[in-house]
Amino acid sequence: DLRATPDMKIDKQQIASTSLISSSSILPATTATTNSSTLTKTECLGSRMAPSGAVVPEETNPNGLVSNDDIENRTKMMMRFMDDLTNIYFSTRNSLRLTVENDGSCNGDSGLGAFRDNLAAVTKYSRCKPISTVNFVGENFAQASIVSSIEFDRDYEHFAVAGVSKKIKLYEYQSILDNVVDLHYPTKEVLCTAKLSCISWNPYLRNYLASSDYDGFVSIWDMATAQKVRTFQEHEKRSWSVDFCSSDPKLLASCSDDCRVKIWSMHNDYSVTTIDAKSNVCCVKFKPDSQYNIVFGTADHNLYYFDLRNTREPCHLLKGHKKAVSYARFLSNNEIVSASTDSQLRLWRVTEGQCLRTYRGHVNEKNFVGLAVSNGYIVCGSETNTVHLYQREISRPLLSYKFDDVNNGTVKTTTVNTDRVKKEETGNEFVSAMCWSNRENILLAANSQGVVKVLELA
């Protein structure tokens, strides 16, 4: 980031007032003639420029105006992250200047437009509040209750919850929203033979759900009938992750403590591809728009990006984490967010093998705490029983939500450390899984006590 040099005199209040205008209606730098003194705060925050130049209204009150509370909350968020926004601004302007110097081209809105969008994203939400609760283990809090995975189905009508209780439970999403009580009954329940580590919905066959478990099995379930369709049994140790391919829904990937990543076809009894990673593999993910590319994270602190048409060596090796990599998610086609037990998230540009940003503020030293991304927002858990929300351009959390402590004692936790994946340890309550809904401001988060929260960003 390009920081202000000592001879640059920066008035934060002046930047704040200027940014209110910038976030809503920036003209190209070479033609900007807007007189900020003629615009009220409501006018500045009440609209944003669409790519075509048309004004698109932001969220307004019934009178068609942005509320005073919204203006106040946005201003507070802006002042709180003023240093970060200042760095983004100067970095954006510097990039635009270099573009002009290198090729002589100047798309006036390309630089400030990006800053406007980032400013709007950073100030859009000022709190995270629960709107509904599900107790995955019912009223029996003495039961093993860590939620290891939570995922919406293809149409976002149901979500499945799985964990160390050896159960997969299916809930109707709208019913959870309509009935604000703690005790909800699942529409379907599947009893498995081993503790579950991960689940993944098929993007085409809406009732099909894949699971991975501690016995190394990868299973496919028809959740409409709660029956098992197929089981793959090649992994020799615990399987940590499973993922259906979005662009070819008959394919799925899994990884394991046996140091192997396997690609399966729903039409074959045996794996179609195996990659030897030489280290415990903790997570695997298909690239959203490709059946040929995957990324996986390992206990040797690295991420590996492979083309499945040539598995002799990775296309890209992403190095920088100091401990095991527990999650990897695609933020865009060329950007990956990874989580590690070094208490850091990292944003990578795949084609360059470059770490663009490191996110710090959560605590993650041994557990799988969850990771989910959507529209430039990144959400992860913490071993303080807290959910943290990051925005792509800001290296510290925008917002946080802390679960209530059900017990003051300890719970059994599934852990990861630098050298290998441990079986079980005793630790405090922690957030363990999360996913986004089809609305940008709604997400599900679960913790080690089996409590699932529907959280709303406002």
Short mmCIF file of C-alpha atoms in Angstrom, two decimals:
data_model
loop_
_atom_site.label_atom_id
_atom_site.label_comp_id
_atom_site.label_asym_id
_atom_site.label_seq_id
_atom_site.Cartn_x
_atom_site.Cartn_y
_atom_site.Cartn_z
CA ASP A 1 0.00 0.00 0.00
CA LEU A 2 1.18 3.52 -0.80
CA ARG A 3 1.18 5.43 2.47
CA ALA A 4 1.23 9.21 2.84
CA THR A 5 4.76 10.59 3.06
CA PRO A 6 5.61 12.99 5.94
CA ASP A 7 5.24 16.04 3.68
CA MET A 8 1.64 15.13 2.81
CA LYS A 9 -0.70 16.93 5.19
CA ILE A 10 -3.84 14.87 5.54
CA ASP A 11 -6.94 16.26 7.23
CA LYS A 12 -9.05 13.22 8.15
CA GLN A 13 -12.22 15.26 8.50
CA GLN A 14 -11.66 16.76 5.05
CA ILE A 15 -11.10 13.33 3.54
CA ALA A 16 -14.22 12.03 5.30
CA SER A 17 -16.41 14.77 3.87
CA THR A 18 -14.86 14.35 0.42
CA SER A 19 -15.31 10.57 0.60
CA LEU A 20 -19.02 10.94 1.27
CA ILE A 21 -19.27 12.45 -2.17
CA SER A 22 -16.75 10.07 -3.73
CA SER A 23 -18.63 6.97 -2.60
CA SER A 24 -21.78 8.01 -4.40
CA SER A 25 -21.06 9.97 -7.55
CA ILE A 26 -17.47 10.23 -8.75
CA LEU A 27 -16.85 11.87 -12.11
CA PRO A 28 -13.75 11.06 -14.18
CA ALA A 29 -10.72 12.77 -12.66
CA THR A 30 -10.07 14.87 -15.76
CA THR A 31 -13.61 16.28 -15.93
CA ALA A 32 -14.76 16.44 -12.32
CA THR A 33 -16.42 19.80 -11.68
CA THR A 34 -18.87 18.91 -8.91
CA ASN A 35 -19.11 21.51 -6.17
CA SER A 36 -19.27 19.46 -2.96
CA SER A 37 -20.73 22.38 -1.04
CA THR A 38 -23.96 22.09 -3.03
CA LEU A 39 -24.56 18.47 -2.01
CA THR A 40 -26.15 17.42 1.25
CA LYS A 41 -25.09 14.26 3.08
CA THR A 42 -28.38 12.64 2.12
CA GLU A 43 -27.77 13.36 -1.56
CA CYS A 44 -24.19 12.10 -1.35
CA LEU A 45 -25.02 8.81 0.37
CA GLY A 46 -28.40 8.32 -1.23
CA SER A 47 -27.21 7.17 -4.62
CA ARG A 48 -24.33 5.53 -6.43
CA MET A 49 -23.28 5.56 -10.05
CA ALA A 50 -24.04 2.49 -12.12
CA PRO A 51 -21.48 1.48 -14.77
CA SER A 52 -23.64 3.14 -17.42
CA GLY A 53 -23.72 6.40 -15.49
CA ALA A 54 -27.32 5.99 -14.33
CA VAL A 55 -28.00 6.72 -10.69
CA VAL A 56 -29.04 3.67 -8.71
CA PRO A 57 -30.76 4.37 -5.37
CA GLU A 58 -29.24 2.93 -2.23
CA GLU A 59 -31.44 1.53 0.54
CA THR A 60 -33.79 4.29 1.67
CA ASN A 61 -36.54 4.84 4.18
CA PRO A 62 -40.24 4.98 3.09
CA ASN A 63 -39.84 8.68 2.22
CA GLY A 64 -37.15 7.87 -0.32
CA LEU A 65 -34.30 9.34 1.73
CA VAL A 66 -31.35 7.73 3.44
CA SER A 67 -32.00 7.77 7.18
CA ASN A 68 -29.95 9.89 9.55
CA ASP A 69 -28.97 6.70 11.38
CA ASP A 70 -27.55 5.24 8.18
CA ILE A 71 -25.55 8.39 7.51
CA GLU A 72 -24.25 8.40 11.07
CA ASN A 73 -23.31 4.70 10.96
CA ARG A 74 -21.52 5.08 7.63
CA THR A 75 -19.60 8.08 8.93
CA LYS A 76 -18.55 6.18 12.06
CA MET A 77 -17.30 3.26 9.97
CA MET A 78 -15.44 5.66 7.69
CA MET A 79 -13.69 7.38 10.58
CA ARG A 80 -12.88 4.04 12.21
CA PHE A 81 -11.11 2.82 9.07
CA MET A 82 -9.82 6.18 7.88
CA ASP A 83 -6.15 5.11 7.81
CA ASP A 84 -7.02 2.02 5.76
CA LEU A 85 -9.20 4.00 3.37
CA THR A 86 -6.48 6.63 2.98
CA ASN A 87 -4.00 3.92 1.99
CA ILE A 88 -6.50 2.46 -0.49
CA TYR A 89 -7.12 5.89 -1.99
CA PHE A 90 -3.46 6.74 -2.57
CA SER A 91 -2.72 3.22 -3.78
CA THR A 92 -5.57 3.48 -6.29
CA ARG A 93 -4.43 6.88 -7.51
CA ASN A 94 -0.86 5.67 -7.80
CA SER A 95 -1.95 2.67 -9.87
CA LEU A 96 -3.93 4.96 -12.14
CA ARG A 97 -0.93 7.29 -12.52
CA LEU A 98 1.35 4.38 -13.44
CA THR A 99 -1.17 3.20 -16.04
CA VAL A 100 -1.22 6.63 -17.65
CA GLU A 101 2.59 6.85 -17.62
CA ASN A 102 3.04 3.38 -19.08
CA ASP A 103 0.52 3.33 -21.92
CA GLY A 104 -0.95 6.82 -22.02
CA SER A 105 -4.51 5.57 -21.51
CA CYS A 106 -6.80 7.03 -18.89
CA ASN A 107 -10.19 5.67 -18.03
CA GLY A 108 -11.12 8.33 -15.50
CA ASP A 109 -13.58 6.24 -13.51
CA SER A 110 -11.44 3.09 -13.41
CA GLY A 111 -9.41 4.31 -10.46
CA LEU A 112 -11.80 6.38 -8.40
CA GLY A 113 -14.70 4.11 -9.27
CA ALA A 114 -12.89 1.22 -7.59
CA PHE A 115 -12.21 3.37 -4.53
CA ARG A 116 -15.86 4.42 -4.44
CA ASP A 117 -16.97 0.77 -4.48
CA ASN A 118 -14.53 -0.14 -1.69
CA LEU A 119 -15.65 2.83 0.40
CA ALA A 120 -19.28 1.81 -0.03
CA ALA A 121 -18.50 -1.80 0.93
CA VAL A 122 -16.51 -0.83 4.03
CA THR A 123 -19.19 1.55 5.35
CA LYS A 124 -22.27 -0.41 4.26
CA TYR A 125 -22.73 -2.42 7.48
CA SER A 126 -22.17 -1.30 11.05
CA ARG A 127 -23.43 -4.26 13.11
CA CYS A 128 -23.99 -7.99 13.02
CA LYS A 129 -27.12 -9.23 14.77
CA PRO A 130 -28.68 -12.69 15.27
CA ILE A 131 -32.17 -13.15 13.82
CA SER A 132 -32.68 -16.85 14.57
CA THR A 133 -31.02 -19.76 16.40
CA VAL A 134 -30.91 -23.52 15.87
CA ASN A 135 -29.57 -25.96 18.46
CA PHE A 136 -28.06 -28.78 16.42
CA VAL A 137 -27.95 -31.17 19.40
CA GLY A 138 -31.35 -30.19 20.78
CA GLU A 139 -31.36 -29.79 24.53
CA ASN A 140 -28.58 -32.31 25.26
CA PHE A 141 -25.50 -30.10 25.61
CA ALA A 142 -23.51 -32.97 27.15
CA GLN A 143 -23.49 -34.69 23.76
CA ALA A 144 -20.57 -34.22 21.36
CA SER A 145 -21.76 -31.22 19.43
CA ILE A 146 -19.10 -29.57 17.26
CA VAL A 147 -20.61 -28.47 13.95
CA SER A 148 -17.93 -29.21 11.36
CA SER A 149 -19.80 -28.07 8.26
CA ILE A 150 -22.94 -26.14 7.30
CA GLU A 151 -24.11 -25.60 3.70
CA PHE A 152 -27.13 -24.35 1.76
CA ASP A 153 -28.61 -26.49 -1.01
CA ARG A 154 -28.69 -25.39 -4.64
CA ASP A 155 -31.87 -23.31 -4.32
CA TYR A 156 -31.18 -21.94 -0.82
CA GLU A 157 -34.42 -23.51 0.42
CA HIS A 158 -32.75 -25.88 2.90
CA PHE A 159 -29.43 -26.06 4.70
CA ALA A 160 -27.63 -29.11 6.03
CA VAL A 161 -25.63 -29.28 9.25
CA ALA A 162 -23.08 -31.99 10.04
CA GLY A 163 -20.65 -32.62 12.87
CA VAL A 164 -18.96 -34.96 15.29
CA SER A 165 -22.35 -36.21 16.53
CA LYS A 166 -22.29 -38.50 13.43
CA LYS A 167 -25.48 -36.90 12.12
CA ILE A 168 -26.52 -34.82 9.13
CA LYS A 169 -29.61 -32.73 9.75
CA LEU A 170 -31.61 -30.91 7.10
CA TYR A 171 -33.53 -27.74 8.00
CA GLU A 172 -36.03 -25.67 6.03
CA TYR A 173 -34.51 -22.19 5.83
CA GLN A 174 -37.70 -20.11 5.64
CA SER A 175 -39.19 -21.98 8.60
CA ILE A 176 -36.15 -21.08 10.69
CA LEU A 177 -36.61 -17.40 9.80
CA ASP A 178 -40.36 -17.41 10.46
CA ASN A 179 -40.20 -19.13 13.85
CA VAL A 180 -37.75 -17.37 16.14
CA VAL A 181 -37.32 -20.12 18.74
CA ASP A 182 -34.20 -22.01 19.76
CA LEU A 183 -35.55 -25.54 19.27
CA HIS A 184 -36.16 -26.37 15.61
CA TYR A 185 -36.78 -29.87 14.29
CA PRO A 186 -35.03 -31.01 11.11
CA THR A 187 -37.06 -32.08 8.09
CA LYS A 188 -34.62 -34.95 7.52
CA GLU A 189 -31.95 -36.61 9.66
CA VAL A 190 -29.22 -39.04 8.59
CA LEU A 191 -27.28 -41.17 11.08
CA CYS A 192 -23.72 -41.92 9.94
CA THR A 193 -21.16 -44.44 11.18
CA ALA A 194 -18.36 -41.94 11.89
CA LYS A 195 -17.78 -38.34 12.87
CA LEU A 196 -18.30 -36.00 9.93
CA SER A 197 -15.73 -33.46 8.79
CA CYS A 198 -17.32 -31.79 5.74
CA ILE A 199 -20.40 -31.74 3.49
CA SER A 200 -21.00 -30.40 -0.04
CA TRP A 201 -24.21 -30.10 -2.07
CA ASN A 202 -24.38 -31.15 -5.71
CA PRO A 203 -24.91 -28.00 -7.82
CA TYR A 204 -27.20 -29.81 -10.31
CA LEU A 205 -28.91 -32.67 -8.48
CA ARG A 206 -30.51 -30.61 -5.73
CA ASN A 207 -31.10 -33.51 -3.31
CA TYR A 208 -27.60 -34.98 -3.51
CA LEU A 209 -25.16 -34.24 -0.70
CA ALA A 210 -21.58 -35.50 -0.30
CA SER A 211 -19.92 -36.05 3.08
CA SER A 212 -16.42 -36.90 4.32
CA ASP A 213 -15.76 -38.56 7.65
CA TYR A 214 -13.16 -39.61 10.21
CA ASP A 215 -13.04 -43.18 8.86
CA GLY A 216 -11.86 -41.85 5.50
CA PHE A 217 -15.14 -42.58 3.71
CA VAL A 218 -16.63 -40.23 1.12
CA SER A 219 -20.38 -40.79 0.84
CA ILE A 220 -23.17 -39.44 -1.36
CA TRP A 221 -26.65 -39.09 0.12
CA ASP A 222 -30.07 -38.52 -1.38
CA MET A 223 -31.45 -36.13 1.23
CA ALA A 224 -34.99 -36.41 -0.18
CA THR A 225 -35.09 -40.02 1.03
CA ALA A 226 -32.29 -39.79 3.63
CA GLN A 227 -30.62 -42.78 1.95
CA LYS A 228 -27.00 -43.37 1.00
CA VAL A 229 -26.43 -43.53 -2.77
CA ARG A 230 -22.72 -44.39 -2.93
CA THR A 231 -19.62 -44.70 -0.73
CA PHE A 232 -15.99 -44.31 -1.82
CA GLN A 233 -13.49 -46.07 0.45
CA GLU A 234 -9.98 -45.51 -0.90
CA HIS A 235 -8.67 -43.04 1.69
CA GLU A 236 -6.56 -44.82 4.31
CA LYS A 237 -6.95 -42.20 7.04
CA ARG A 238 -9.37 -39.52 8.11
CA SER A 239 -10.86 -37.48 5.27
CA TRP A 240 -11.06 -33.75 6.01
CA SER A 241 -12.84 -32.18 3.07
CA VAL A 242 -15.12 -32.91 0.12
CA ASP A 243 -16.27 -30.62 -2.70
CA PHE A 244 -18.59 -31.08 -5.67
CA CYS A 245 -17.47 -29.49 -8.93
CA SER A 246 -19.75 -26.61 -10.00
CA SER A 247 -19.03 -26.90 -13.73
CA ASP A 248 -19.22 -30.72 -13.90
CA PRO A 249 -21.56 -31.94 -11.14
CA LYS A 250 -20.68 -35.60 -11.56
CA LEU A 251 -17.17 -34.87 -10.23
CA LEU A 252 -16.12 -34.37 -6.62
CA ALA A 253 -12.81 -33.99 -4.81
CA SER A 254 -11.71 -35.17 -1.37
CA CYS A 255 -8.56 -35.00 0.74
CA SER A 256 -7.18 -36.88 3.71
CA ASP A 257 -4.57 -37.41 6.38
CA ASP A 258 -3.17 -40.07 4.05
CA CYS A 259 -1.56 -37.17 2.13
CA ARG A 260 -3.69 -37.73 -0.95
CA VAL A 261 -6.23 -35.73 -2.92
CA LYS A 262 -8.68 -37.85 -4.90
CA ILE A 263 -11.05 -36.96 -7.72
CA TRP A 264 -14.18 -39.10 -7.98
CA SER A 265 -16.92 -39.55 -10.55
CA MET A 266 -20.44 -40.43 -9.46
CA HIS A 267 -20.45 -42.95 -12.32
CA ASN A 268 -17.29 -44.81 -11.21
CA ASP A 269 -16.61 -47.06 -8.23
CA TYR A 270 -12.99 -45.95 -7.98
CA SER A 271 -11.21 -42.61 -8.03
CA VAL A 272 -10.37 -41.21 -11.46
CA THR A 273 -7.35 -39.17 -10.30
CA THR A 274 -5.05 -39.25 -7.26
CA ILE A 275 -2.52 -36.58 -6.25
CA ASP A 276 0.16 -37.42 -3.70
CA ALA A 277 0.68 -34.25 -1.66
CA LYS A 278 3.48 -35.60 0.58
CA SER A 279 1.78 -34.01 3.60
CA ASN A 280 -1.57 -34.15 5.42
CA VAL A 281 -4.18 -32.42 3.25
CA CYS A 282 -6.69 -30.36 5.23
CA CYS A 283 -8.89 -28.80 2.52
CA VAL A 284 -9.66 -29.02 -1.19
CA LYS A 285 -11.77 -26.85 -3.51
CA PHE A 286 -12.66 -26.85 -7.21
CA LYS A 287 -12.30 -23.62 -9.14
CA PRO A 288 -15.91 -22.43 -9.61
CA ASP A 289 -15.84 -22.21 -13.43
CA SER A 290 -13.58 -25.17 -14.21
CA GLN A 291 -13.62 -28.94 -13.86
CA TYR A 292 -9.86 -29.03 -14.40
CA ASN A 293 -8.50 -26.80 -11.63
CA ILE A 294 -8.39 -27.39 -7.89
CA VAL A 295 -6.60 -25.86 -4.93
CA PHE A 296 -5.75 -27.66 -1.71
CA GLY A 297 -4.05 -26.71 1.55
CA THR A 298 -1.72 -28.90 3.56
CA ALA A 299 -0.05 -29.28 6.93
CA ASP A 300 3.27 -28.19 5.37
CA HIS A 301 1.89 -24.59 5.42
CA ASN A 302 1.36 -24.36 1.63
CA LEU A 303 -1.41 -24.17 -0.95
CA TYR A 304 -1.16 -26.10 -4.21
CA TYR A 305 -3.01 -25.14 -7.39
CA PHE A 306 -3.32 -28.02 -9.87
CA ASP A 307 -4.54 -28.61 -13.39
CA LEU A 308 -6.07 -32.10 -13.31
CA ARG A 309 -4.99 -32.71 -16.91
CA ASN A 310 -1.38 -32.76 -15.73
CA THR A 311 -0.93 -33.75 -12.09
CA ARG A 312 2.82 -34.36 -12.15
CA GLU A 313 3.43 -30.98 -10.52
CA PRO A 314 1.34 -28.00 -9.38
CA CYS A 315 0.73 -25.03 -11.67
CA HIS A 316 1.25 -22.71 -8.73
CA LEU A 317 2.65 -23.08 -5.22
CA LEU A 318 1.40 -20.47 -2.76
CA LYS A 319 3.78 -20.08 0.19
CA GLY A 320 3.51 -17.71 3.15
CA HIS A 321 1.51 -19.27 5.96
CA LYS A 322 3.44 -20.31 9.06
CA LYS A 323 1.24 -23.26 10.05
CA ALA A 324 -1.20 -25.74 8.50
CA VAL A 325 -3.63 -24.39 5.90
CA SER A 326 -7.13 -25.35 7.02
CA TYR A 327 -9.38 -23.72 4.37
CA ALA A 328 -9.19 -22.35 0.82
CA ARG A 329 -11.97 -20.43 -0.96
CA PHE A 330 -12.10 -18.74 -4.38
CA LEU A 331 -12.90 -15.05 -3.99
CA SER A 332 -12.79 -14.70 -7.79
CA ASN A 333 -11.48 -16.74 -10.71
CA ASN A 334 -7.92 -15.59 -10.04
CA GLU A 335 -8.05 -14.93 -6.29
CA ILE A 336 -8.03 -17.35 -3.38
CA VAL A 337 -8.54 -16.71 0.32
CA SER A 338 -6.84 -19.18 2.66
CA ALA A 339 -7.06 -19.74 6.41
CA SER A 340 -4.38 -21.19 8.64
CA THR A 341 -3.75 -22.01 12.27
CA ASP A 342 -1.23 -19.16 12.30
CA SER A 343 -4.26 -16.91 13.05
CA GLN A 344 -4.09 -15.36 9.59
CA LEU A 345 -6.12 -15.26 6.42
CA ARG A 346 -4.30 -14.56 3.18
CA LEU A 347 -5.53 -13.29 -0.18
CA TRP A 348 -3.63 -14.70 -3.16
CA ARG A 349 -3.48 -13.82 -6.84
CA VAL A 350 -3.14 -17.28 -8.31
CA THR A 351 -1.49 -16.59 -11.65
CA GLU A 352 1.30 -14.59 -10.01
CA GLY A 353 1.63 -16.75 -6.89
CA GLN A 354 1.50 -13.50 -4.95
CA CYS A 355 0.01 -12.78 -1.52
CA LEU A 356 -1.96 -9.55 -1.94
CA ARG A 357 -3.07 -9.07 1.64
CA THR A 358 -2.90 -10.66 5.09
CA TYR A 359 -5.89 -10.45 7.44
CA ARG A 360 -5.38 -10.47 11.20
CA GLY A 361 -7.71 -10.00 14.15
CA HIS A 362 -9.13 -13.45 14.87
CA VAL A 363 -7.58 -16.20 17.00
CA ASN A 364 -6.94 -19.55 15.30
CA GLU A 365 -4.12 -21.69 16.66
CA LYS A 366 -5.44 -25.26 16.55
CA ASN A 367 -9.08 -25.65 15.39
CA PHE A 368 -11.04 -25.64 12.18
CA VAL A 369 -12.96 -22.37 12.63
CA GLY A 370 -14.73 -22.02 9.26
CA LEU A 371 -14.27 -19.73 6.27
CA ALA A 372 -16.73 -18.33 3.71
CA VAL A 373 -16.54 -15.62 1.04
CA SER A 374 -19.12 -13.59 -0.89
CA ASN A 375 -18.98 -10.39 -2.97
CA GLY A 376 -15.67 -9.22 -1.55
CA TYR A 377 -16.62 -10.03 2.05
CA ILE A 378 -14.75 -12.70 4.01
CA VAL A 379 -16.10 -14.26 7.19
CA CYS A 380 -14.24 -16.62 9.52
CA GLY A 381 -14.49 -17.95 13.04
CA SER A 382 -12.25 -17.55 16.05
CA GLU A 383 -11.24 -19.55 19.10
CA THR A 384 -12.78 -16.76 21.17
CA ASN A 385 -16.23 -18.07 20.10
CA THR A 386 -16.53 -15.07 17.77
CA VAL A 387 -17.41 -14.54 14.10
CA HIS A 388 -15.28 -11.94 12.29
CA LEU A 389 -16.19 -10.15 9.06
CA TYR A 390 -13.44 -8.81 6.77
CA GLN A 391 -13.68 -6.83 3.54
CA ARG A 392 -11.29 -7.59 0.71
CA GLU A 393 -9.30 -4.35 1.00
CA ILE A 394 -9.18 -4.06 4.82
CA SER A 395 -6.74 -6.20 6.79
CA ARG A 396 -8.60 -6.07 10.11
CA PRO A 397 -12.18 -7.10 10.95
CA LEU A 398 -15.00 -4.74 10.02
CA LEU A 399 -17.49 -6.37 12.39
CA SER A 400 -17.61 -9.18 14.94
CA TYR A 401 -20.29 -11.25 16.65
CA LYS A 402 -19.63 -13.27 19.81
CA PHE A 403 -21.65 -16.38 20.65
CA ASP A 404 -23.00 -16.74 24.16
CA ASP A 405 -20.89 -19.09 26.26
CA VAL A 406 -23.13 -22.07 26.96
CA ASN A 407 -20.63 -23.72 29.28
CA ASN A 408 -17.75 -22.24 31.22
CA GLY A 409 -15.90 -25.52 31.06
CA THR A 410 -14.22 -27.19 28.12
CA VAL A 411 -15.32 -29.16 25.10
CA LYS A 412 -13.69 -31.72 22.84
CA THR A 413 -12.18 -30.01 19.81
CA THR A 414 -10.89 -31.20 16.46
CA THR A 415 -7.53 -29.56 15.95
CA VAL A 416 -4.82 -28.86 13.41
CA ASN A 417 -1.21 -28.03 14.17
CA THR A 418 1.95 -27.34 12.22
CA ASP A 419 3.14 -30.90 11.73
CA ARG A 420 0.00 -32.99 11.42
CA VAL A 421 -3.68 -33.08 12.24
CA LYS A 422 -4.24 -34.11 15.84
CA LYS A 423 -7.18 -36.27 16.81
CA GLU A 424 -8.77 -34.51 19.78
CA GLU A 425 -7.80 -32.03 22.44
CA THR A 426 -9.53 -30.13 25.17
CA GLY A 427 -10.21 -26.46 24.55
CA ASN A 428 -12.65 -23.61 24.99
CA GLU A 429 -15.70 -22.97 22.86
CA PHE A 430 -14.99 -21.75 19.34
CA VAL A 431 -16.78 -20.94 16.10
CA SER A 432 -16.44 -23.97 13.83
CA ALA A 433 -18.36 -23.50 10.55
CA MET A 434 -20.17 -20.91 8.44
CA CYS A 435 -21.69 -20.19 5.03
CA TRP A 436 -23.38 -17.31 3.20
CA SER A 437 -26.99 -17.30 2.08
CA ASN A 438 -28.08 -16.03 -1.34
CA ARG A 439 -28.50 -12.59 0.24
CA GLU A 440 -25.30 -10.61 0.74
CA ASN A 441 -26.14 -9.61 4.30
CA ILE A 442 -27.29 -12.99 5.70
CA LEU A 443 -25.01 -15.82 6.84
CA LEU A 444 -25.11 -18.93 8.98
CA ALA A 445 -22.49 -19.55 11.66
CA ALA A 446 -22.10 -22.49 14.04
CA ASN A 447 -19.88 -23.25 17.01
CA SER A 448 -18.41 -26.10 19.02
CA GLN A 449 -21.49 -26.30 21.25
CA GLY A 450 -23.76 -27.11 18.31
CA VAL A 451 -25.40 -23.68 18.23
CA VAL A 452 -26.26 -22.37 14.75
CA LYS A 453 -26.99 -18.66 14.35
CA VAL A 454 -28.63 -16.90 11.42
CA LEU A 455 -26.77 -13.57 11.39
CA GLU A 456 -27.80 -10.39 9.61
CA LEU A 457 -25.46 -7.58 8.65
CA ALA A 458 -27.17 -4.20 9.07
#
